[in-house]
């Protein structure tokens, strides 16, 4: 039903407007007790064998919603109702900003991809923190908060901008993510350079510890698929040296070489970050490289082109403890998380591994070393 509706209705509507419609429906459904109970029973069944302990947190499973879908933390219960085990909100910036001019979100349907140049449109860290503080949860997924640089802030003042967001948001986050990999904020990706990333991550870590002295808020960094292999290694080494809790691999790409099915060359040439199926293999390569470098010392989160349970399983075998999606959720609809859970549980039962944790990185550990 969803695919028919998507083809006949959503595809005829501006993607950002369709996104707003979906948000309103999810929000409404999650506020109606009988309806949300029914939807959760159908779409969010629990598979005991998929339970995960990661980042010092217990989760019902490894499937999460990637940052970018719920920018302002308005639909956390709705996403849990649809079966997501963790929800990463944001990207949230220090100050509110409207993002880039519209039109800024594009569907590449035949490529099962999206191009976005949203530009971190969000209400700002103060407003999002207030919403999280006032939240009375119906469901209790793990909630991550993804933070980025305010566009108007100069690069030399970026650390202070991240610190302000951290101080406001850390008390309400189960984990924090430093986003230095979106292609849609000028100068942001330059912060992935190790010598610039090191002081930023240190400052955020110290700010989180000051803001929440009673517990350690896990800290992760999200990297781009467009980094060279050498830079991936350098970020991995830095994460271990600084005692980071995890790395999210990967954000969207500015590359277009993997496209080829879309009929409109003009659409392919649209600026912004490409997500979805064309990102699949490069994100998997980065994940494998990271796991080979860090092993089980830190948690790896696989995102980028995860469409099916088989894709999610491949990420686990490549080293991901958690997986996330966004574009596939848009194309597959509200049953997507359920299908991943069912498929992962079936693959685990057919595998030689007793638990999902046993399977993490298995393919990399078996691979011959140079």
PDB file of C-alpha atoms in Angstrom, residues 54-344:
ATOM      1  CA  UNK A  54      26.374  -0.435  23.081  1.00  0.00           C
ATOM      2  CA  UNK A  55      27.718   2.904  24.308  1.00  0.00           C
ATOM      3  CA  UNK A  56      26.873   1.749  27.814  1.00  0.00           C
ATOM      4  CA  UNK A  57      23.201   1.637  26.780  1.00  0.00           C
ATOM      5  CA  UNK A  58      20.727  -1.191  26.341  1.00  0.00           C
ATOM      6  CA  UNK A  59      18.650  -1.219  23.178  1.00  0.00           C
ATOM      7  CA  UNK A  60      15.882  -3.487  21.926  1.00  0.00           C
ATOM      8  CA  UNK A  61      17.804  -3.907  18.674  1.00  0.00           C
ATOM      9  CA  UNK A  62      20.428  -2.335  16.422  1.00  0.00           C
ATOM     10  CA  UNK A  63      18.163  -0.395  14.013  1.00  0.00           C
ATOM     11  CA  UNK A  64      18.118   3.382  14.286  1.00  0.00           C
ATOM     12  CA  UNK A  65      16.846   6.429  12.461  1.00  0.00           C
ATOM     13  CA  UNK A  66      19.720   8.526  11.147  1.00  0.00           C
ATOM     14  CA  UNK A  67      20.026  12.231  11.836  1.00  0.00           C
ATOM     15  CA  UNK A  68      18.329  14.528   9.359  1.00  0.00           C
ATOM     16  CA  UNK A  69      14.808  13.135   9.528  1.00  0.00           C
ATOM     17  CA  UNK A  70      13.758  14.553  12.904  1.00  0.00           C
ATOM     18  CA  UNK A  71      15.769  17.742  13.057  1.00  0.00           C
ATOM     19  CA  UNK A  72      13.991  19.310  16.025  1.00  0.00           C
ATOM     20  CA  UNK A  73      13.162  16.309  18.244  1.00  0.00           C
ATOM     21  CA  UNK A  74       9.433  16.503  17.545  1.00  0.00           C
ATOM     22  CA  UNK A  75       8.688  12.872  16.615  1.00  0.00           C
ATOM     23  CA  UNK A  76      10.772  10.630  18.874  1.00  0.00           C
ATOM     24  CA  UNK A  77       7.789   8.643  20.167  1.00  0.00           C
ATOM     25  CA  UNK A  78       6.409   8.367  16.652  1.00  0.00           C
ATOM     26  CA  UNK A  79       9.639   6.884  15.358  1.00  0.00           C
ATOM     27  CA  UNK A  80       9.808   4.427  18.249  1.00  0.00           C
ATOM     28  CA  UNK A  81       6.205   3.489  17.457  1.00  0.00           C
ATOM     29  CA  UNK A  82       7.399   2.573  13.943  1.00  0.00           C
ATOM     30  CA  UNK A  83      10.055   0.243  15.340  1.00  0.00           C
ATOM     31  CA  UNK A  84      13.255   2.267  15.588  1.00  0.00           C
ATOM     32  CA  UNK A  85      15.430   1.192  18.516  1.00  0.00           C
ATOM     33  CA  UNK A  86      17.293   4.476  18.631  1.00  0.00           C
ATOM     34  CA  UNK A  87      16.489   7.872  17.169  1.00  0.00           C
ATOM     35  CA  UNK A  88      19.180  10.386  16.342  1.00  0.00           C
ATOM     36  CA  UNK A  89      17.742  13.904  16.243  1.00  0.00           C
ATOM     37  CA  UNK A  90      19.290  16.883  14.510  1.00  0.00           C
ATOM     38  CA  UNK A  91      21.549  18.087  13.156  1.00  0.00           C
ATOM     39  CA  UNK A  92      21.122  20.812  15.782  1.00  0.00           C
ATOM     40  CA  UNK A  93      23.202  23.977  15.614  1.00  0.00           C
ATOM     41  CA  UNK A  94      24.104  26.434  18.325  1.00  0.00           C
ATOM     42  CA  UNK A  95      21.722  29.048  16.940  1.00  0.00           C
ATOM     43  CA  UNK A  96      18.463  28.632  14.985  1.00  0.00           C
ATOM     44  CA  UNK A  97      18.781  28.888  11.224  1.00  0.00           C
ATOM     45  CA  UNK A  98      16.464  28.462   8.229  1.00  0.00           C
ATOM     46  CA  UNK A  99      18.880  26.436   6.141  1.00  0.00           C
ATOM     47  CA  UNK A 100      19.465  26.894   2.441  1.00  0.00           C
ATOM     48  CA  UNK A 101      16.892  28.324   0.028  1.00  0.00           C
ATOM     49  CA  UNK A 102      14.320  25.928  -1.377  1.00  0.00           C
ATOM     50  CA  UNK A 103      14.233  23.779  -3.479  1.00  0.00           C
ATOM     51  CA  UNK A 104      16.787  21.801  -1.492  1.00  0.00           C
ATOM     52  CA  UNK A 105      15.632  18.175  -1.391  1.00  0.00           C
ATOM     53  CA  UNK A 106      15.444  15.942  -4.463  1.00  0.00           C
ATOM     54  CA  UNK A 107      14.337  12.353  -5.114  1.00  0.00           C
ATOM     55  CA  UNK A 108      16.253  10.135  -7.513  1.00  0.00           C
ATOM     56  CA  UNK A 109      13.627   7.419  -7.532  1.00  0.00           C
ATOM     57  CA  UNK A 110      15.168   5.024 -10.019  1.00  0.00           C
ATOM     58  CA  UNK A 111      18.461   5.224  -8.157  1.00  0.00           C
ATOM     59  CA  UNK A 112      16.669   4.874  -4.787  1.00  0.00           C
ATOM     60  CA  UNK A 113      18.548   7.920  -3.633  1.00  0.00           C
ATOM     61  CA  UNK A 114      18.074  11.435  -2.325  1.00  0.00           C
ATOM     62  CA  UNK A 115      20.072  14.615  -2.811  1.00  0.00           C
ATOM     63  CA  UNK A 116      19.761  17.204  -0.079  1.00  0.00           C
ATOM     64  CA  UNK A 117      21.273  20.585   0.544  1.00  0.00           C
ATOM     65  CA  UNK A 118      19.065  21.438   3.487  1.00  0.00           C
ATOM     66  CA  UNK A 119      21.832  23.322   5.277  1.00  0.00           C
ATOM     67  CA  UNK A 120      21.097  22.307   8.885  1.00  0.00           C
ATOM     68  CA  UNK A 121      17.669  23.949   9.039  1.00  0.00           C
ATOM     69  CA  UNK A 122      16.636  23.689  12.691  1.00  0.00           C
ATOM     70  CA  UNK A 123      15.281  25.633  15.656  1.00  0.00           C
ATOM     71  CA  UNK A 124      18.624  25.829  17.437  1.00  0.00           C
ATOM     72  CA  UNK A 125      20.087  24.124  20.475  1.00  0.00           C
ATOM     73  CA  UNK A 126      18.207  26.170  23.061  1.00  0.00           C
ATOM     74  CA  UNK A 127      14.777  25.317  21.601  1.00  0.00           C
ATOM     75  CA  UNK A 128      15.596  21.644  21.028  1.00  0.00           C
ATOM     76  CA  UNK A 129      16.982  21.312  24.557  1.00  0.00           C
ATOM     77  CA  UNK A 130      13.770  22.815  25.969  1.00  0.00           C
ATOM     78  CA  UNK A 131      11.677  20.357  23.949  1.00  0.00           C
ATOM     79  CA  UNK A 132      13.729  17.389  25.144  1.00  0.00           C
ATOM     80  CA  UNK A 133      13.542  18.619  28.748  1.00  0.00           C
ATOM     81  CA  UNK A 134       9.748  18.894  28.557  1.00  0.00           C
ATOM     82  CA  UNK A 135       9.277  15.527  26.883  1.00  0.00           C
ATOM     83  CA  UNK A 136       7.126  12.953  28.674  1.00  0.00           C
ATOM     84  CA  UNK A 137       8.045   9.811  26.767  1.00  0.00           C
ATOM     85  CA  UNK A 138       5.500   7.178  25.844  1.00  0.00           C
ATOM     86  CA  UNK A 139       8.175   4.958  24.335  1.00  0.00           C
ATOM     87  CA  UNK A 140      11.791   4.935  25.437  1.00  0.00           C
ATOM     88  CA  UNK A 141      14.122   4.528  22.502  1.00  0.00           C
ATOM     89  CA  UNK A 142      17.710   5.586  22.931  1.00  0.00           C
ATOM     90  CA  UNK A 143      17.893   9.243  21.868  1.00  0.00           C
ATOM     91  CA  UNK A 144      21.039  10.573  20.248  1.00  0.00           C
ATOM     92  CA  UNK A 145      21.607  14.255  19.522  1.00  0.00           C
ATOM     93  CA  UNK A 146      23.647  15.217  16.479  1.00  0.00           C
ATOM     94  CA  UNK A 147      25.275  18.673  16.670  1.00  0.00           C
ATOM     95  CA  UNK A 148      26.793  20.816  13.930  1.00  0.00           C
ATOM     96  CA  UNK A 149      28.184  24.272  13.239  1.00  0.00           C
ATOM     97  CA  UNK A 150      25.944  27.299  12.859  1.00  0.00           C
ATOM     98  CA  UNK A 151      26.463  28.600   9.325  1.00  0.00           C
ATOM     99  CA  UNK A 152      26.939  32.224  10.415  1.00  0.00           C
ATOM    100  CA  UNK A 153      29.690  31.280  12.867  1.00  0.00           C
ATOM    101  CA  UNK A 154      33.197  31.753  11.530  1.00  0.00           C
ATOM    102  CA  UNK A 155      35.437  28.694  11.305  1.00  0.00           C
ATOM    103  CA  UNK A 156      37.783  30.012  13.986  1.00  0.00           C
ATOM    104  CA  UNK A 157      34.790  30.240  16.373  1.00  0.00           C
ATOM    105  CA  UNK A 158      33.402  26.775  15.527  1.00  0.00           C
ATOM    106  CA  UNK A 159      34.634  25.115  18.710  1.00  0.00           C
ATOM    107  CA  UNK A 160      32.751  27.587  20.881  1.00  0.00           C
ATOM    108  CA  UNK A 161      29.602  27.027  18.827  1.00  0.00           C
ATOM    109  CA  UNK A 162      29.775  23.252  19.342  1.00  0.00           C
ATOM    110  CA  UNK A 163      30.488  23.746  23.041  1.00  0.00           C
ATOM    111  CA  UNK A 164      27.361  25.892  23.487  1.00  0.00           C
ATOM    112  CA  UNK A 165      25.225  23.211  21.846  1.00  0.00           C
ATOM    113  CA  UNK A 166      26.859  20.542  23.987  1.00  0.00           C
ATOM    114  CA  UNK A 167      26.230  22.409  27.241  1.00  0.00           C
ATOM    115  CA  UNK A 168      22.546  22.832  26.360  1.00  0.00           C
ATOM    116  CA  UNK A 169      21.842  19.391  24.905  1.00  0.00           C
ATOM    117  CA  UNK A 170      24.081  16.911  26.731  1.00  0.00           C
ATOM    118  CA  UNK A 171      21.804  16.660  29.800  1.00  0.00           C
ATOM    119  CA  UNK A 172      19.008  15.271  27.603  1.00  0.00           C
ATOM    120  CA  UNK A 173      21.025  13.083  25.240  1.00  0.00           C
ATOM    121  CA  UNK A 174      21.678   9.373  25.613  1.00  0.00           C
ATOM    122  CA  UNK A 175      24.624  10.019  23.301  1.00  0.00           C
ATOM    123  CA  UNK A 176      26.068  12.966  21.367  1.00  0.00           C
ATOM    124  CA  UNK A 177      27.377  13.055  17.794  1.00  0.00           C
ATOM    125  CA  UNK A 178      29.768  15.681  16.453  1.00  0.00           C
ATOM    126  CA  UNK A 179      28.844  16.197  12.812  1.00  0.00           C
ATOM    127  CA  UNK A 180      31.780  17.502  10.799  1.00  0.00           C
ATOM    128  CA  UNK A 181      30.854  15.772   7.557  1.00  0.00           C
ATOM    129  CA  UNK A 182      27.816  17.434   5.978  1.00  0.00           C
ATOM    130  CA  UNK A 183      28.689  18.946   2.593  1.00  0.00           C
ATOM    131  CA  UNK A 184      26.049  21.670   2.936  1.00  0.00           C
ATOM    132  CA  UNK A 185      27.687  24.008   5.485  1.00  0.00           C
ATOM    133  CA  UNK A 186      30.684  25.898   4.072  1.00  0.00           C
ATOM    134  CA  UNK A 187      33.941  24.924   5.753  1.00  0.00           C
ATOM    135  CA  UNK A 188      32.417  22.166   7.862  1.00  0.00           C
ATOM    136  CA  UNK A 189      34.187  19.210   6.267  1.00  0.00           C
ATOM    137  CA  UNK A 190      37.530  20.872   6.850  1.00  0.00           C
ATOM    138  CA  UNK A 191      36.987  20.166  10.543  1.00  0.00           C
ATOM    139  CA  UNK A 192      37.582  16.461   9.780  1.00  0.00           C
ATOM    140  CA  UNK A 193      41.292  17.223   9.409  1.00  0.00           C
ATOM    141  CA  UNK A 194      42.851  15.582  12.434  1.00  0.00           C
ATOM    142  CA  UNK A 195      44.688  18.646  13.693  1.00  0.00           C
ATOM    143  CA  UNK A 196      41.429  20.615  13.697  1.00  0.00           C
ATOM    144  CA  UNK A 197      39.244  17.743  14.832  1.00  0.00           C
ATOM    145  CA  UNK A 198      41.344  16.953  17.914  1.00  0.00           C
ATOM    146  CA  UNK A 199      40.737  20.247  19.805  1.00  0.00           C
ATOM    147  CA  UNK A 200      37.071  20.230  18.775  1.00  0.00           C
ATOM    148  CA  UNK A 201      36.413  16.753  20.154  1.00  0.00           C
ATOM    149  CA  UNK A 202      38.366  17.501  23.322  1.00  0.00           C
ATOM    150  CA  UNK A 203      36.340  20.648  23.909  1.00  0.00           C
ATOM    151  CA  UNK A 204      33.029  18.875  23.345  1.00  0.00           C
ATOM    152  CA  UNK A 205      34.059  16.042  25.669  1.00  0.00           C
ATOM    153  CA  UNK A 206      34.978  18.496  28.417  1.00  0.00           C
ATOM    154  CA  UNK A 207      31.758  20.468  27.913  1.00  0.00           C
ATOM    155  CA  UNK A 208      29.632  17.307  28.146  1.00  0.00           C
ATOM    156  CA  UNK A 209      31.386  16.284  31.345  1.00  0.00           C
ATOM    157  CA  UNK A 210      30.786  19.721  32.874  1.00  0.00           C
ATOM    158  CA  UNK A 211      27.146  19.759  31.817  1.00  0.00           C
ATOM    159  CA  UNK A 212      26.408  16.232  33.078  1.00  0.00           C
ATOM    160  CA  UNK A 213      28.808  15.421  35.933  1.00  0.00           C
ATOM    161  CA  UNK A 214      26.650  12.534  37.185  1.00  0.00           C
ATOM    162  CA  UNK A 215      27.140  10.351  34.100  1.00  0.00           C
ATOM    163  CA  UNK A 216      29.370  10.043  31.079  1.00  0.00           C
ATOM    164  CA  UNK A 217      27.482  11.000  27.916  1.00  0.00           C
ATOM    165  CA  UNK A 218      28.860   8.841  25.067  1.00  0.00           C
ATOM    166  CA  UNK A 219      30.484  10.894  22.307  1.00  0.00           C
ATOM    167  CA  UNK A 220      30.730   9.894  18.643  1.00  0.00           C
ATOM    168  CA  UNK A 221      31.935  11.574  15.481  1.00  0.00           C
ATOM    169  CA  UNK A 222      30.267  11.264  12.076  1.00  0.00           C
ATOM    170  CA  UNK A 223      32.549  11.153   9.051  1.00  0.00           C
ATOM    171  CA  UNK A 224      32.145  11.516   5.293  1.00  0.00           C
ATOM    172  CA  UNK A 225      32.523   8.710   2.750  1.00  0.00           C
ATOM    173  CA  UNK A 226      34.659  11.056   0.657  1.00  0.00           C
ATOM    174  CA  UNK A 227      37.650  10.904   3.012  1.00  0.00           C
ATOM    175  CA  UNK A 228      40.733   9.181   1.638  1.00  0.00           C
ATOM    176  CA  UNK A 229      41.643   5.854   3.176  1.00  0.00           C
ATOM    177  CA  UNK A 230      44.566   7.507   4.927  1.00  0.00           C
ATOM    178  CA  UNK A 231      42.274  10.117   6.456  1.00  0.00           C
ATOM    179  CA  UNK A 232      39.843   7.404   7.588  1.00  0.00           C
ATOM    180  CA  UNK A 233      42.757   5.724   9.365  1.00  0.00           C
ATOM    181  CA  UNK A 234      43.798   9.014  10.945  1.00  0.00           C
ATOM    182  CA  UNK A 235      40.303   9.689  12.302  1.00  0.00           C
ATOM    183  CA  UNK A 236      40.119   6.126  13.629  1.00  0.00           C
ATOM    184  CA  UNK A 237      43.441   6.527  15.435  1.00  0.00           C
ATOM    185  CA  UNK A 238      42.355   9.884  16.852  1.00  0.00           C
ATOM    186  CA  UNK A 239      39.067   8.450  18.111  1.00  0.00           C
ATOM    187  CA  UNK A 240      40.905   5.723  19.988  1.00  0.00           C
ATOM    188  CA  UNK A 241      43.525   8.121  21.352  1.00  0.00           C
ATOM    189  CA  UNK A 242      40.880  10.534  22.663  1.00  0.00           C
ATOM    190  CA  UNK A 243      38.741   7.792  24.151  1.00  0.00           C
ATOM    191  CA  UNK A 244      35.755   8.488  21.897  1.00  0.00           C
ATOM    192  CA  UNK A 245      32.862   6.082  22.230  1.00  0.00           C
ATOM    193  CA  UNK A 246      32.126   5.622  18.558  1.00  0.00           C
ATOM    194  CA  UNK A 247      32.287   6.606  14.892  1.00  0.00           C
ATOM    195  CA  UNK A 248      29.321   6.882  12.523  1.00  0.00           C
ATOM    196  CA  UNK A 249      30.191   5.854   8.979  1.00  0.00           C
ATOM    197  CA  UNK A 250      29.071   7.545   6.855  1.00  0.00           C
ATOM    198  CA  UNK A 251      27.363  10.821   6.020  1.00  0.00           C
ATOM    199  CA  UNK A 252      26.237  11.753   2.498  1.00  0.00           C
ATOM    200  CA  UNK A 253      28.617  12.005  -0.458  1.00  0.00           C
ATOM    201  CA  UNK A 254      29.343  14.732  -2.976  1.00  0.00           C
ATOM    202  CA  UNK A 255      30.408  12.093  -5.529  1.00  0.00           C
ATOM    203  CA  UNK A 256      28.055  11.185  -8.366  1.00  0.00           C
ATOM    204  CA  UNK A 257      29.966   8.373 -10.095  1.00  0.00           C
ATOM    205  CA  UNK A 258      27.698   5.675  -8.678  1.00  0.00           C
ATOM    206  CA  UNK A 259      24.591   7.146 -10.288  1.00  0.00           C
ATOM    207  CA  UNK A 260      23.357   5.980 -13.658  1.00  0.00           C
ATOM    208  CA  UNK A 261      19.694   5.049 -13.719  1.00  0.00           C
ATOM    209  CA  UNK A 262      18.081   8.436 -13.262  1.00  0.00           C
ATOM    210  CA  UNK A 263      16.682   9.794 -16.522  1.00  0.00           C
ATOM    211  CA  UNK A 264      17.339  13.427 -15.695  1.00  0.00           C
ATOM    212  CA  UNK A 265      21.003  14.509 -15.924  1.00  0.00           C
ATOM    213  CA  UNK A 266      19.958  17.893 -14.541  1.00  0.00           C
ATOM    214  CA  UNK A 267      18.724  16.195 -11.378  1.00  0.00           C
ATOM    215  CA  UNK A 268      21.965  14.282 -10.975  1.00  0.00           C
ATOM    216  CA  UNK A 269      23.877  17.555 -11.213  1.00  0.00           C
ATOM    217  CA  UNK A 270      21.988  19.144  -8.318  1.00  0.00           C
ATOM    218  CA  UNK A 271      24.354  20.228  -5.575  1.00  0.00           C
ATOM    219  CA  UNK A 272      24.224  18.680  -2.122  1.00  0.00           C
ATOM    220  CA  UNK A 273      24.815  15.397  -0.365  1.00  0.00           C
ATOM    221  CA  UNK A 274      23.772  12.156  -2.036  1.00  0.00           C
ATOM    222  CA  UNK A 275      22.295   9.426   0.172  1.00  0.00           C
ATOM    223  CA  UNK A 276      20.678   6.080  -0.444  1.00  0.00           C
ATOM    224  CA  UNK A 277      21.582   3.034  -2.498  1.00  0.00           C
ATOM    225  CA  UNK A 278      24.464   4.579  -4.517  1.00  0.00           C
ATOM    226  CA  UNK A 279      26.346   5.165  -1.252  1.00  0.00           C
ATOM    227  CA  UNK A 280      26.151   1.519  -0.197  1.00  0.00           C
ATOM    228  CA  UNK A 281      29.492   0.107  -1.270  1.00  0.00           C
ATOM    229  CA  UNK A 282      31.686   3.049  -0.267  1.00  0.00           C
ATOM    230  CA  UNK A 283      30.090   3.270   3.161  1.00  0.00           C
ATOM    231  CA  UNK A 284      30.667  -0.440   3.607  1.00  0.00           C
ATOM    232  CA  UNK A 285      34.323  -0.044   2.568  1.00  0.00           C
ATOM    233  CA  UNK A 286      34.831   2.737   5.116  1.00  0.00           C
ATOM    234  CA  UNK A 287      33.189   0.652   7.816  1.00  0.00           C
ATOM    235  CA  UNK A 288      35.419  -2.349   7.087  1.00  0.00           C
ATOM    236  CA  UNK A 289      38.508  -0.151   7.172  1.00  0.00           C
ATOM    237  CA  UNK A 290      37.485   1.394  10.473  1.00  0.00           C
ATOM    238  CA  UNK A 291      36.853  -1.977  12.100  1.00  0.00           C
ATOM    239  CA  UNK A 292      40.171  -3.327  10.865  1.00  0.00           C
ATOM    240  CA  UNK A 293      41.785  -0.320  12.536  1.00  0.00           C
ATOM    241  CA  UNK A 294      39.895  -0.078  15.830  1.00  0.00           C
ATOM    242  CA  UNK A 295      38.393  -3.544  16.371  1.00  0.00           C
ATOM    243  CA  UNK A 296      36.036  -3.600  19.317  1.00  0.00           C
ATOM    244  CA  UNK A 297      37.680  -0.709  21.160  1.00  0.00           C
ATOM    245  CA  UNK A 298      34.939   1.683  20.063  1.00  0.00           C
ATOM    246  CA  UNK A 299      31.420   1.301  18.676  1.00  0.00           C
ATOM    247  CA  UNK A 300      30.897   1.652  14.943  1.00  0.00           C
ATOM    248  CA  UNK A 301      27.557   2.695  13.464  1.00  0.00           C
ATOM    249  CA  UNK A 302      26.895   1.746   9.838  1.00  0.00           C
ATOM    250  CA  UNK A 303      24.770   4.107   7.765  1.00  0.00           C
ATOM    251  CA  UNK A 304      24.573   4.938   4.080  1.00  0.00           C
ATOM    252  CA  UNK A 305      22.721   2.746   1.589  1.00  0.00           C
ATOM    253  CA  UNK A 306      21.227   0.388   4.173  1.00  0.00           C
ATOM    254  CA  UNK A 307      18.057  -0.712   2.400  1.00  0.00           C
ATOM    255  CA  UNK A 308      17.395  -4.313   3.375  1.00  0.00           C
ATOM    256  CA  UNK A 309      18.032  -6.804   6.147  1.00  0.00           C
ATOM    257  CA  UNK A 310      20.831  -8.226   4.004  1.00  0.00           C
ATOM    258  CA  UNK A 311      22.458  -4.781   3.860  1.00  0.00           C
ATOM    259  CA  UNK A 312      22.140  -4.436   7.627  1.00  0.00           C
ATOM    260  CA  UNK A 313      23.600  -7.917   8.168  1.00  0.00           C
ATOM    261  CA  UNK A 314      26.560  -7.089   5.926  1.00  0.00           C
ATOM    262  CA  UNK A 315      27.193  -3.985   8.049  1.00  0.00           C
ATOM    263  CA  UNK A 316      27.184  -6.070  11.213  1.00  0.00           C
ATOM    264  CA  UNK A 317      29.639  -8.568   9.724  1.00  0.00           C
ATOM    265  CA  UNK A 318      31.800  -5.622   8.614  1.00  0.00           C
ATOM    266  CA  UNK A 319      31.986  -4.214  12.136  1.00  0.00           C
ATOM    267  CA  UNK A 320      28.824  -2.248  12.876  1.00  0.00           C
ATOM    268  CA  UNK A 321      27.223  -2.727  16.267  1.00  0.00           C
ATOM    269  CA  UNK A 322      24.385  -0.411  15.223  1.00  0.00           C
ATOM    270  CA  UNK A 323      22.896   0.460  11.836  1.00  0.00           C
ATOM    271  CA  UNK A 324      20.909   3.488  10.758  1.00  0.00           C
ATOM    272  CA  UNK A 325      18.840   4.555   7.787  1.00  0.00           C
ATOM    273  CA  UNK A 326      16.991   7.497   6.330  1.00  0.00           C
ATOM    274  CA  UNK A 327      16.590   7.262   2.547  1.00  0.00           C
ATOM    275  CA  UNK A 328      15.354   3.666   2.615  1.00  0.00           C
ATOM    276  CA  UNK A 329      12.751   4.648   5.201  1.00  0.00           C
ATOM    277  CA  UNK A 330      11.472   7.268   2.752  1.00  0.00           C
ATOM    278  CA  UNK A 331      11.193   4.719  -0.063  1.00  0.00           C
ATOM    279  CA  UNK A 332      10.054   1.684   1.930  1.00  0.00           C
ATOM    280  CA  UNK A 333       7.716   3.375   4.389  1.00  0.00           C
ATOM    281  CA  UNK A 334       6.534   2.581   7.909  1.00  0.00           C
ATOM    282  CA  UNK A 335       7.198  -1.177   7.774  1.00  0.00           C
ATOM    283  CA  UNK A 336      10.898  -0.706   6.990  1.00  0.00           C
ATOM    284  CA  UNK A 337      12.285  -1.056  10.528  1.00  0.00           C
ATOM    285  CA  UNK A 338      10.138  -4.153  11.119  1.00  0.00           C
ATOM    286  CA  UNK A 339      11.461  -5.790   7.957  1.00  0.00           C
ATOM    287  CA  UNK A 340      15.047  -5.160   9.068  1.00  0.00           C
ATOM    288  CA  UNK A 341      14.397  -6.678  12.485  1.00  0.00           C
ATOM    289  CA  UNK A 342      12.733  -9.753  11.038  1.00  0.00           C
ATOM    290  CA  UNK A 343      15.448 -10.269   8.463  1.00  0.00           C
ATOM    291  CA  UNK A 344      18.284  -9.772  10.938  1.00  0.00           C
TER     292      UNK A 344
END
